[in-house]
Tab-separated table of C-alpha atoms and ligand atoms in Angstrom:
chain	number	residue	atom	x	y	z
A	729	MET	CA	-11.320	-4.904	17.684
A	730	ASN	CA	-7.808	-6.326	17.583
A	731	ALA	CA	-6.928	-9.146	15.164
A	732	LEU	CA	-4.801	-10.976	17.740
A	733	GLU	CA	-7.605	-10.885	20.297
A	734	VAL	CA	-10.213	-11.980	17.756
A	735	ALA	CA	-8.078	-14.935	16.647
A	736	ALA	CA	-7.315	-15.965	20.241
A	737	SER	CA	-10.952	-15.741	21.230
A	738	VAL	CA	-12.144	-17.739	18.195
A	739	ARG	CA	-9.438	-20.371	18.800
A	740	ALA	CA	-10.474	-20.631	22.460
A	741	GLY	CA	-14.114	-21.045	21.499
A	742	ALA	CA	-15.088	-17.896	23.456
A	743	THR	CA	-16.607	-16.476	20.293
A	744	THR	CA	-17.195	-17.761	16.767
A	745	ALA	CA	-15.910	-16.507	13.439
A	746	VAL	CA	-19.520	-16.210	12.300
A	747	GLU	CA	-20.320	-13.855	15.206
A	748	VAL	CA	-17.241	-11.730	14.532
A	749	VAL	CA	-17.951	-11.471	10.816
A	750	ALA	CA	-21.630	-10.651	11.408
A	751	GLU	CA	-20.609	-7.847	13.753
A	752	CYS	CA	-18.206	-6.418	11.178
A	753	LEU	CA	-20.824	-6.617	8.451
A	754	GLU	CA	-23.102	-4.523	10.672
A	755	ARG	CA	-20.415	-1.853	10.958
A	756	VAL	CA	-20.002	-1.888	7.198
A	757	ALA	CA	-23.774	-1.481	6.825
A	758	THR	CA	-23.738	1.520	9.168
A	759	ARG	CA	-21.028	3.546	7.438
A	760	ASN	CA	-20.342	2.250	3.931
A	761	ALA	CA	-22.919	4.471	2.190
A	762	GLU	CA	-21.270	7.549	3.677
A	763	LEU	CA	-17.612	6.502	3.294
A	764	ASN	CA	-17.678	4.347	0.108
A	765	VAL	CA	-15.080	1.937	1.472
A	766	PHE	CA	-16.188	-1.390	-0.014
A	767	ILE	CA	-17.005	-1.333	-3.710
A	768	HIS	CA	-17.916	-5.000	-3.578
A	769	LEU	CA	-19.175	-6.674	-0.440
A	770	ASP	CA	-19.528	-10.450	-0.265
A	771	ALA	CA	-21.575	-10.777	2.928
A	772	GLU	CA	-22.964	-14.224	2.130
A	773	GLY	CA	-19.593	-15.609	1.074
A	774	ALA	CA	-17.934	-14.137	4.170
A	775	LEU	CA	-20.461	-15.729	6.511
A	776	ALA	CA	-20.042	-19.075	4.728
A	777	SER	CA	-16.217	-18.832	4.996
A	778	ALA	CA	-16.559	-17.920	8.670
A	779	ALA	CA	-18.665	-21.024	9.267
A	780	ARG	CA	-15.929	-23.110	7.667
A	781	VAL	CA	-13.325	-21.465	9.926
A	782	ASP	CA	-15.449	-22.402	12.945
A	783	GLU	CA	-15.541	-26.007	11.713
A	784	ARG	CA	-11.765	-26.073	11.276
A	785	VAL	CA	-11.253	-24.628	14.765
A	786	ALA	CA	-13.652	-27.232	16.212
A	787	ALA	CA	-11.651	-29.925	14.410
A	788	GLY	CA	-8.516	-28.752	16.216
A	789	ALA	CA	-6.799	-26.539	13.607
A	790	SER	CA	-4.642	-23.812	15.153
A	791	LEU	CA	-5.206	-20.858	12.845
A	792	PRO	CA	-3.124	-17.686	13.379
A	793	LEU	CA	-5.883	-15.451	11.971
A	794	ALA	CA	-8.892	-17.550	13.048
A	795	GLY	CA	-12.036	-15.601	12.205
A	796	VAL	CA	-10.233	-12.320	11.530
A	797	PRO	CA	-12.216	-10.239	9.014
A	798	VAL	CA	-10.103	-8.563	6.338
A	799	ALA	CA	-10.606	-6.086	3.510
A	800	LEU	CA	-8.792	-6.632	0.212
A	801	LYS	CA	-7.735	-3.847	-2.100
A	802	ASP	CA	-9.661	-4.285	-5.334
A	803	ASN	CA	-6.512	-5.022	-7.355
A	804	LEU	CA	-6.177	-8.414	-5.636
A	805	CYS	CA	-7.763	-11.247	-7.561
A	806	VAL	CA	-10.394	-13.295	-5.779
A	807	ARG	CA	-11.797	-16.182	-7.737
A	808	GLY	CA	-15.313	-15.456	-8.966
A	809	GLN	CA	-15.526	-12.052	-7.241
A	810	PRO	CA	-15.623	-8.708	-9.057
A	811	THR	CA	-12.068	-7.348	-9.287
A	812	THR	CA	-11.876	-3.967	-10.993
A	813	ALA	CA	-8.745	-2.185	-9.711
A	814	GLY	CA	-11.064	0.804	-9.369
A	815	SER	CA	-11.449	0.990	-13.149
A	816	ARG	CA	-14.456	0.989	-15.428
A	817	ILE	CA	-12.468	-1.069	-17.926
A	818	LEU	CA	-12.586	-4.094	-15.605
A	819	ALA	CA	-16.269	-3.731	-14.716
A	820	GLY	CA	-17.850	-7.166	-14.774
A	821	TRP	CA	-14.555	-9.067	-14.830
A	822	ARG	CA	-14.293	-11.942	-12.372
A	823	PRO	CA	-10.867	-13.596	-12.029
A	824	PRO	CA	-10.660	-17.372	-12.451
A	825	TYR	CA	-8.112	-17.677	-9.623
A	826	ASP	CA	-7.112	-16.311	-6.200
A	827	ALA	CA	-4.058	-14.134	-5.604
A	828	THR	CA	-1.466	-15.997	-3.502
A	829	VAL	CA	-1.963	-13.577	-0.594
A	830	VAL	CA	-5.714	-14.192	-0.687
A	831	GLY	CA	-5.160	-17.947	-0.442
A	832	ARG	CA	-2.644	-17.528	2.387
A	833	LEU	CA	-4.996	-15.336	4.420
A	834	ALA	CA	-7.829	-17.832	3.982
A	835	GLY	CA	-5.489	-20.696	4.903
A	836	ALA	CA	-4.653	-18.885	8.146
A	837	GLY	CA	-8.345	-18.529	8.997
A	838	ALA	CA	-8.953	-14.923	7.920
A	839	VAL	CA	-12.272	-14.055	6.293
A	840	ALA	CA	-12.400	-11.557	3.410
A	841	LEU	CA	-15.480	-9.333	3.549
A	842	GLY	CA	-14.992	-7.874	0.092
A	843	LYS	CA	-13.090	-5.515	-2.140
A	844	ALA	CA	-11.970	-2.097	-0.950
A	845	ASN	CA	-12.010	1.026	-3.111
A	846	MET	CA	-8.775	2.358	-4.615
A	847	ASP	CA	-7.452	4.887	-7.073
A	848	GLU	CA	-7.873	3.543	-10.604
A	849	PHE	CA	-5.085	0.990	-11.203
A	850	ALA	CA	-3.482	2.319	-7.982
A	851	MET	CA	-2.614	5.628	-9.648
A	852	GLY	CA	-3.248	8.341	-7.116
A	853	SER	CA	-2.825	9.458	-3.522
A	854	SER	CA	-6.391	10.164	-2.448
A	855	THR	CA	-8.695	7.387	-3.781
A	856	GLU	CA	-10.407	10.072	-5.855
A	857	THR	CA	-9.440	8.617	-9.258
A	858	SER	CA	-11.585	5.517	-8.639
A	859	ALA	CA	-14.271	5.020	-11.297
A	860	TYR	CA	-16.563	4.113	-8.390
A	861	GLY	CA	-16.418	7.447	-6.580
A	862	PRO	CA	-14.073	8.675	-3.846
A	863	THR	CA	-13.647	7.112	-0.402
A	864	ARG	CA	-13.943	9.444	2.574
A	865	ASN	CA	-11.643	9.474	5.603
A	866	PRO	CA	-13.527	7.932	8.553
A	867	LEU	CA	-11.742	10.317	10.946
A	868	ASP	CA	-13.081	13.350	9.038
A	869	PRO	CA	-15.381	12.582	6.103
A	870	THR	CA	-14.644	15.955	4.453
A	871	ARG	CA	-11.080	14.718	3.906
A	872	VAL	CA	-9.431	12.053	1.777
A	873	PRO	CA	-8.166	8.794	3.313
A	874	GLY	CA	-5.043	8.972	1.168
A	875	GLY	CA	-4.363	6.565	-1.645
A	876	SER	CA	-4.154	4.584	-3.620
A	877	SER	CA	-5.163	1.965	-1.024
A	878	GLY	CA	-7.602	4.418	0.594
A	879	GLY	CA	-10.476	1.930	0.834
A	880	SER	CA	-8.325	-0.601	2.697
A	881	ALA	CA	-7.085	2.066	5.123
A	882	ALA	CA	-10.568	3.492	5.663
A	883	ALA	CA	-11.999	0.000	6.300
A	884	VAL	CA	-9.581	-0.450	9.202
A	885	ALA	CA	-9.865	3.130	10.482
A	886	ALA	CA	-13.682	2.876	10.492
A	887	GLY	CA	-13.531	-0.350	12.526
A	888	MET	CA	-15.161	-2.372	9.722
A	889	VAL	CA	-12.247	-4.847	9.828
A	890	PRO	CA	-9.202	-5.060	12.106
A	891	VAL	CA	-6.720	-5.508	9.240
A	892	ALA	CA	-6.564	-5.053	5.475
A	893	LEU	CA	-4.253	-5.540	2.517
A	894	GLY	CA	-3.114	-2.834	0.158
A	895	SER	CA	-0.396	-2.419	-2.450
A	896	ASP	CA	2.447	0.090	-2.454
A	897	THR	CA	4.118	1.147	-5.701
A	898	GLY	CA	5.195	4.605	-4.578
A	899	GLY	CA	3.611	4.972	-1.160
A	900	SER	CA	0.093	3.623	-1.513
A	901	ILE	CA	0.157	1.728	1.786
A	902	ARG	CA	2.242	4.093	3.914
A	903	GLN	CA	0.598	7.370	2.888
A	904	PRO	CA	-3.023	6.259	3.528
A	905	ALA	CA	-1.858	4.569	6.743
A	906	ALA	CA	-0.438	7.930	7.861
A	907	LEU	CA	-3.587	9.839	6.880
A	908	CYS	CA	-5.880	7.354	8.638
A	909	GLY	CA	-3.813	6.882	11.817
A	910	LEU	CA	-2.719	3.302	11.079
A	911	VAL	CA	0.386	1.183	10.829
A	912	GLY	CA	1.240	0.389	7.196
A	913	VAL	CA	4.086	-1.760	5.917
A	914	LYS	CA	5.767	-1.649	2.502
A	915	PRO	CA	7.725	-4.909	2.527
A	916	THR	CA	11.012	-5.568	0.765
A	917	TYR	CA	10.559	-6.155	-2.968
A	918	GLY	CA	10.025	-9.888	-3.425
A	919	LEU	CA	9.037	-10.638	0.160
A	920	VAL	CA	5.329	-10.966	-0.638
A	921	SER	CA	4.103	-12.722	-3.761
A	922	ARG	CA	2.383	-10.540	-6.358
A	923	TYR	CA	0.743	-13.489	-8.088
A	924	GLY	CA	-2.821	-12.288	-8.628
A	925	LEU	CA	-2.049	-8.611	-8.004
A	926	ILE	CA	-3.176	-6.517	-10.969
A	927	ALA	CA	0.095	-4.991	-12.119
A	928	PHE	CA	0.721	-1.235	-12.124
A	929	ALA	CA	4.542	-0.911	-12.223
A	930	SER	CA	6.005	-4.363	-11.807
A	931	SER	CA	9.489	-3.338	-10.665
A	932	LEU	CA	7.959	-1.351	-7.776
A	933	ASP	CA	4.663	-3.004	-6.707
A	934	GLN	CA	4.506	-4.736	-3.322
A	935	ILE	CA	1.567	-5.972	-1.241
A	936	GLY	CA	1.440	-5.227	2.490
A	937	PRO	CA	-0.790	-4.857	5.549
A	938	PHE	CA	-2.738	-2.112	7.328
A	939	ALA	CA	-3.555	-2.440	11.024
A	940	HIS	CA	-4.155	-0.362	14.152
A	941	THR	CA	-1.098	-1.840	15.856
A	942	VAL	CA	2.390	-2.987	14.939
A	943	ALA	CA	1.752	-6.489	16.324
A	944	GLU	CA	-1.265	-7.014	14.076
A	945	ALA	CA	0.600	-5.773	11.001
A	946	ALA	CA	3.511	-8.100	11.834
A	947	LEU	CA	1.241	-11.131	12.125
A	948	VAL	CA	-0.499	-10.453	8.814
A	949	LEU	CA	2.845	-9.933	7.092
A	950	GLU	CA	4.157	-13.244	8.468
A	951	VAL	CA	1.114	-14.977	7.006
A	952	ILE	CA	1.349	-13.470	3.517
A	953	ALA	CA	5.165	-13.390	3.106
A	954	GLY	CA	7.441	-16.184	1.950
A	955	HIS	CA	8.443	-17.751	-1.338
A	956	ASP	CA	5.860	-18.402	-4.025
A	957	PRO	CA	6.911	-20.335	-7.141
A	958	LEU	CA	4.096	-18.592	-9.049
A	959	ASP	CA	5.855	-15.205	-8.790
A	960	THR	CA	9.265	-15.204	-10.475
A	961	THR	CA	10.336	-12.134	-8.454
A	962	SER	CA	9.543	-13.839	-5.151
A	963	LEU	CA	12.545	-14.167	-2.806
A	964	PRO	CA	13.560	-17.832	-2.451
A	965	GLU	CA	13.174	-17.968	1.307
A	966	PRO	CA	10.457	-18.541	3.905
A	967	ALA	CA	8.553	-15.720	5.628
A	968	PRO	CA	10.675	-13.890	8.220
A	969	GLU	CA	9.921	-14.168	11.923
A	970	LEU	CA	8.509	-10.839	12.957
A	971	SER	CA	6.182	-11.302	15.928
A	972	SER	CA	8.932	-12.837	18.053
A	973	HIS	CA	11.102	-9.726	17.511
A	974	LEU	CA	8.522	-7.069	18.352
A	975	ASP	CA	10.013	-6.348	21.767
A	976	ASP	CA	13.619	-6.219	20.588
A	977	GLY	CA	13.673	-2.457	21.181
A	978	VAL	CA	16.200	-0.049	19.672
A	979	ALA	CA	18.988	-0.063	22.261
A	980	GLY	CA	22.335	0.312	20.501
A	981	ARG	CA	20.752	1.057	17.122
A	982	ARG	CA	22.012	3.837	14.914
A	983	VAL	CA	19.211	5.879	13.400
A	984	GLY	CA	19.598	8.522	10.697
A	985	LEU	CA	17.070	11.349	10.586
A	986	VAL	CA	17.053	12.112	6.869
A	987	ARG	CA	16.984	15.795	5.997
A	988	GLU	CA	15.440	15.133	2.567
A	989	LEU	CA	12.644	13.081	4.155
A	990	VAL	CA	11.286	16.034	6.115
A	991	GLU	CA	12.111	18.944	3.808
A	992	GLY	CA	8.919	20.669	2.729
A	993	ALA	CA	6.756	18.908	5.302
A	994	ASP	CA	4.313	20.956	7.375
A	995	PRO	CA	5.853	22.212	10.646
A	996	GLU	CA	3.600	19.938	12.716
A	997	VAL	CA	4.861	16.917	10.734
A	998	LEU	CA	8.476	17.991	11.166
A	999	ASP	CA	7.821	18.383	14.874
A	1000	ALA	CA	6.390	14.844	15.090
A	1001	VAL	CA	9.480	13.407	13.372
A	1002	ARG	CA	11.752	15.299	15.793
A	1003	ARG	CA	9.793	13.947	18.751
A	1004	ALA	CA	10.026	10.452	17.263
A	1005	ALA	CA	13.805	10.876	17.104
A	1006	GLU	CA	13.826	11.899	20.773
A	1007	THR	CA	11.730	8.881	21.695
A	1008	LEU	CA	14.137	6.538	19.924
A	1009	THR	CA	17.056	8.248	21.666
A	1010	ARG	CA	15.425	7.792	25.071
A	1011	ALA	CA	14.939	4.111	24.206
A	1012	GLY	CA	18.682	3.702	23.677
A	1013	ALA	CA	19.254	4.457	19.992
A	1014	THR	CA	21.792	6.970	18.710
A	1015	VAL	CA	20.145	9.402	16.327
A	1016	GLU	CA	22.138	11.561	13.935
A	1017	GLU	CA	21.067	13.782	11.058
A	1018	VAL	CA	21.955	12.444	7.641
A	1019	SER	CA	21.603	13.835	4.156
A	1020	ILE	CA	20.834	11.719	1.081
A	1021	PRO	CA	20.604	14.286	-1.740
A	1022	GLU	CA	19.672	11.612	-4.310
A	1023	ILE	CA	16.273	11.335	-2.617
A	1024	LYS	CA	15.310	14.603	-4.289
A	1025	LEU	CA	15.545	12.925	-7.691
A	1026	GLY	CA	13.140	10.167	-6.671
A	1027	LEU	CA	9.885	11.773	-7.722
A	1028	SER	CA	11.137	12.615	-11.236
A	1029	ALA	CA	12.577	9.145	-11.793
A	1030	TYR	CA	9.416	7.499	-10.460
A	1031	TYR	CA	7.155	9.487	-12.803
A	1032	LEU	CA	9.093	8.103	-15.755
A	1033	ILE	CA	9.639	4.522	-14.582
A	1034	ALA	CA	6.174	3.864	-13.132
A	1035	PRO	CA	4.241	5.275	-16.138
A	1036	ALA	CA	6.606	3.472	-18.550
A	1037	GLU	CA	5.846	0.140	-16.903
A	1038	ALA	CA	2.160	0.996	-16.594
A	1039	SER	CA	1.862	1.842	-20.289
A	1040	SER	CA	3.100	-1.658	-21.025
A	1041	ASN	CA	1.107	-3.455	-18.304
A	1042	LEU	CA	-2.139	-1.732	-19.266
A	1043	ALA	CA	-1.809	-2.626	-22.964
A	1044	ARG	CA	-3.646	-5.865	-22.185
A	1045	TYR	CA	-6.946	-4.021	-21.597
A	1046	ASP	CA	-7.977	-4.021	-25.221
A	1047	GLY	CA	-11.650	-4.967	-25.104
A	1048	VAL	CA	-10.847	-8.545	-26.094
A	1049	ARG	CA	-9.627	-10.318	-23.005
A	1050	TYR	CA	-11.002	-8.536	-19.956
A	1051	GLY	CA	-14.079	-6.646	-18.792
A	1052	LEU	CA	-15.461	-3.803	-20.863
A	1053	ARG	CA	-15.833	-3.803	-24.666
A	1054	VAL	CA	-17.129	-0.849	-26.653
A	1055	ASP	CA	-17.751	-2.030	-30.209
A	1056	GLY	CA	-16.504	-0.303	-33.359
A	1057	PRO	CA	-16.439	-0.958	-37.095
A	1058	ASP	CA	-13.113	-2.817	-36.890
A	1059	VAL	CA	-10.772	-4.196	-34.227
A	1060	GLU	CA	-8.651	-1.082	-33.897
A	1061	ALA	CA	-11.697	1.158	-33.547
A	1062	MET	CA	-13.023	-1.239	-30.902
A	1063	ASN	CA	-9.695	-1.085	-29.005
A	1064	VAL	CA	-9.682	2.708	-29.110
A	1065	ALA	CA	-13.341	3.070	-28.116
A	1066	THR	CA	-12.933	0.602	-25.243
A	1067	ARG	CA	-9.845	2.334	-23.854
A	1068	THR	CA	-11.325	5.807	-24.364
A	1069	VAL	CA	-14.417	4.943	-22.341
A	1070	GLY	CA	-12.793	2.458	-19.962
A	1071	PHE	CA	-9.846	4.456	-18.604
A	1072	GLY	CA	-10.110	7.604	-16.493
A	1073	ASP	CA	-8.066	10.781	-17.008
A	1074	GLU	CA	-5.224	9.941	-14.603
A	1075	VAL	CA	-4.693	6.511	-16.155
A	1076	LYS	CA	-4.666	8.047	-19.639
A	1077	ARG	CA	-2.150	10.647	-18.445
A	1078	ARG	CA	0.155	7.894	-17.154
A	1079	ILE	CA	-0.167	5.805	-20.325
A	1080	MET	CA	0.737	8.845	-22.445
A	1081	LEU	CA	3.655	9.800	-20.170
A	1082	GLY	CA	4.966	6.248	-20.207
A	1083	THR	CA	4.547	5.712	-23.920
A	1084	TYR	CA	6.364	8.989	-24.584
A	1085	ALA	CA	9.213	8.100	-22.202
A	1086	LEU	CA	9.695	4.772	-23.981
A	1087	SER	CA	9.354	5.984	-27.562
A	1088	ALA	CA	12.195	5.847	-30.073
A	1089	GLY	CA	14.404	8.907	-29.761
A	1090	TYR	CA	13.256	9.698	-26.219
A	1091	TYR	CA	13.998	6.372	-24.529
A	1092	ASP	CA	17.594	7.208	-23.600
A	1093	ALA	CA	16.801	10.768	-22.566
A	1094	TYR	CA	13.905	9.868	-20.279
A	1095	TYR	CA	13.507	6.207	-19.366
A	1096	GLY	CA	17.254	5.464	-19.583
A	1097	GLN	CA	18.123	8.486	-17.445
A	1098	ALA	CA	15.502	7.514	-14.876
A	1099	LEU	CA	17.029	4.056	-14.577
A	1100	LYS	CA	20.431	5.632	-13.926
A	1101	VAL	CA	18.905	7.807	-11.205
A	1102	ARG	CA	17.376	4.693	-9.720
A	1103	THR	CA	20.794	3.027	-9.560
A	1104	ARG	CA	22.240	6.105	-7.860
A	1105	MET	CA	19.391	6.026	-5.354
A	1106	ILE	CA	20.112	2.373	-4.525
A	1107	GLU	CA	23.802	3.183	-4.031
A	1108	ALA	CA	23.015	6.229	-1.895
A	1109	PHE	CA	20.794	4.203	0.435
A	1110	ALA	CA	23.480	1.515	0.659
A	1111	ARG	CA	26.034	4.178	1.696
A	1112	ALA	CA	23.633	5.453	4.360
A	1113	TYR	CA	23.065	1.941	5.703
A	1114	ALA	CA	26.795	1.466	6.060
A	1115	ARG	CA	26.654	4.198	8.725
A	1116	VAL	CA	23.228	3.783	10.339
A	1117	ASP	CA	20.877	0.817	10.445
A	1118	THR	CA	17.547	2.619	10.285
A	1119	LEU	CA	16.391	5.818	8.631
A	1120	LEU	CA	13.689	8.094	9.951
A	1121	GLY	CA	11.541	10.652	8.150
A	1122	ALA	CA	8.009	11.807	7.519
A	1123	THR	CA	5.562	9.576	5.662
A	1124	ALA	CA	3.500	12.373	4.104
A	1125	PRO	CA	4.039	16.151	4.022
A	1126	SER	CA	0.708	16.910	5.740
A	1127	VAL	CA	-2.241	15.405	7.540
A	1128	ALA	CA	-5.247	14.292	5.455
A	1129	PHE	CA	-6.263	17.004	2.991
A	1130	ALA	CA	-9.761	18.003	1.886
A	1131	LEU	CA	-11.572	16.069	-0.820
A	1132	GLY	CA	-11.048	17.833	-4.140
A	1133	ALA	CA	-8.093	19.897	-2.873
A	1134	LYS	CA	-5.599	18.399	-5.358
A	1135	THR	CA	-7.718	16.790	-8.072
A	1136	GLN	CA	-7.122	19.643	-10.539
A	1137	ASP	CA	-3.356	19.721	-9.945
A	1138	PRO	CA	-1.616	16.412	-10.745
A	1139	LEU	CA	1.801	17.671	-9.593
A	1140	ALA	CA	0.445	18.671	-6.168
A	1141	MET	CA	-1.083	15.204	-5.899
A	1142	TYR	CA	2.189	13.538	-6.970
A	1143	LEU	CA	4.049	15.462	-4.253
A	1144	SER	CA	2.035	13.589	-1.587
A	1145	ASP	CA	4.413	10.672	-2.154
A	1146	VAL	CA	7.702	12.528	-2.263
A	1147	PHE	CA	8.871	10.861	0.990
A	1148	THR	CA	7.649	7.340	0.214
A	1149	ILE	CA	8.727	6.854	-3.415
A	1150	PRO	CA	12.509	6.496	-2.763
A	1151	THR	CA	11.972	3.200	-0.864
A	1152	ASN	CA	10.120	1.683	-3.798
A	1153	LEU	CA	12.853	2.704	-6.229
A	1154	ALA	CA	15.403	1.006	-3.961
A	1155	GLY	CA	13.237	-2.107	-3.471
A	1156	GLU	CA	13.656	-1.816	0.280
A	1157	ALA	CA	11.413	-1.953	3.351
A	1158	ALA	CA	9.586	0.834	5.172
A	1159	VAL	CA	6.923	1.199	7.822
A	1160	SER	CA	4.617	4.099	8.619
A	1161	VAL	CA	3.525	4.343	12.241
A	1162	PRO	CA	1.144	6.910	13.755
A	1163	PHE	CA	2.949	9.418	15.910
A	1164	GLY	CA	1.105	12.423	17.249
A	1165	ALA	CA	-1.587	14.567	15.728
A	1166	GLY	CA	-1.758	17.766	13.733
A	1167	GLU	CA	-4.373	20.149	12.392
A	1168	GLY	CA	-7.883	19.236	13.526
A	1169	GLY	CA	-6.513	16.440	15.710
A	1170	LEU	CA	-5.782	14.405	12.571
A	1171	PRO	CA	-3.067	11.758	12.788
A	1172	ILE	CA	0.526	12.153	11.603
A	1173	GLY	CA	2.592	9.194	10.416
A	1174	VAL	CA	6.342	8.877	10.738
A	1175	GLN	CA	8.323	6.614	8.482
A	1176	LEU	CA	11.041	4.120	9.401
A	1177	LEU	CA	13.143	2.835	6.519
A	1178	GLY	CA	15.658	0.019	6.331
A	1179	PRO	CA	17.547	-2.090	3.830
A	1180	ALA	CA	16.088	-5.189	2.198
A	1181	ARG	CA	14.798	-7.764	4.712
A	1182	SER	CA	14.927	-5.355	7.665
A	1183	GLU	CA	11.212	-5.721	8.496
A	1184	ALA	CA	11.780	-7.278	11.931
A	1185	ARG	CA	14.020	-4.386	12.979
A	1186	LEU	CA	11.714	-1.740	11.559
A	1187	LEU	CA	8.676	-3.206	13.288
A	1188	ALA	CA	10.544	-3.365	16.609
A	1189	ALA	CA	11.428	0.332	16.233
A	1190	ALA	CA	7.846	1.146	15.205
A	1191	ARG	CA	6.720	-0.580	18.374
A	1192	VAL	CA	8.867	1.764	20.469
A	1193	LEU	CA	7.192	4.750	18.804
A	1194	GLU	CA	3.756	3.154	19.135
A	1195	ALA	CA	4.230	2.723	22.879
A	1196	GLU	CA	4.938	6.429	23.195
A	1197	GLY	CA	2.187	7.427	20.750
A	1198	GLY	CA	3.700	10.823	19.980
A	1199	ARG	CA	1.877	12.621	22.754
B	887	LIG	N1	0.628	8.013	-5.593
B	887	LIG	C1	1.616	7.317	-6.363
B	887	LIG	C2	1.125	7.204	-7.779
B	887	LIG	O1	0.100	7.730	-8.046
B	887	LIG	C3	1.876	5.950	-5.779
B	887	LIG	C4	0.778	5.004	-6.038
B	887	LIG	C5	1.007	3.639	-5.469
B	887	LIG	O2	1.853	3.424	-4.608
B	887	LIG	N2	0.255	2.699	-6.002
B	887	LIG	O3	1.719	6.612	-8.622
């Protein structure tokens, strides 16, 4: 099921949004118990929204996503619907407003089926830190779908919806896209409004799409991007044109294969990236090897900056304003009891790391140093983009790993994002596109990176790789 085909068929009256949504709900019913993709399903609401889409189409509205079912990562606020960010501490909380992206999707005729599972507060790379149990990879249910947007990726990979939204703070769209054989886009910082996104690390978080194809991802991104006065970090410009540039190709482009974005990857992943480089060369690009040593500092800087911001953002979950409250003899005891019960181990680890990095006497040595590394990273990327226009590397070091394989070893889990984190630190754009297969026939993703606002170019290059498929 392709989102473009669904929308065209609903617009033409060949099928109805209600029929499409009902069919998707059946697929959810067949596999959700096994895969644990949706942690909240709103079947009735989805069918009612679909009926309204059919009325709008009948009244002559031309909706780009007419009747297209979508899954929303559970850190996106939907008015009146459970929104937990995968955490026990938000159990029972229902937001009083819609995230901007949720409103834009609905305005374009898309129909949200419900909330997709995720690592708690988006902290993780496997969807195993969710308080609501892990999600399984539809391509091999003994493996993880990646994370933290694993539910959104699995929903698309399982054919429950054609497209989904996730969020990417350090790789949480691109890595699960790679592990589930999908296209995933981490847009330029500020391109997509975060109003109504539950914050993890505000200087890094971005919302973006998952889809089977580049064209579908481009369409969804066009719908959700563009200035929003409700998000002060939103770029003051309209959504870029992406769909009209999909066939631009890569002729004359200069591509840099980044040594540090393949170092340590499994040989089969390295091989896929090399074949991707060859494909781009055959399509008319010039590919050269480049080295950006600063990339190696990315993981360390990220695990100071992201936890520091998270420790501040998560201070609001105090038992007073949102979700869970565990009572105690006084307010402080209530705060402590609520946070002790409400947060899982990984979230507590991040809050402690972040609080430590920001504390008096350590601030300059840890948080301050990390910010300097971040500046160097931004400058290093800028130097690279003075020579080449696109960078190429792996998305993840391996194909999907087994459930439980890294849950006891936080550092091993953190290393899943070693190739994706640098983009977030730089605030730039990147796309993961499936290219070839590895162990057990599982998909491999390759990553295309570009400067801020380079989405159209990256998607055109991704399309060249998609056409070849990595075979
Ligand atoms: N896996 C990384 C982390 O745990 C990135 C998560 C994300 O992008 N939300 O922080």
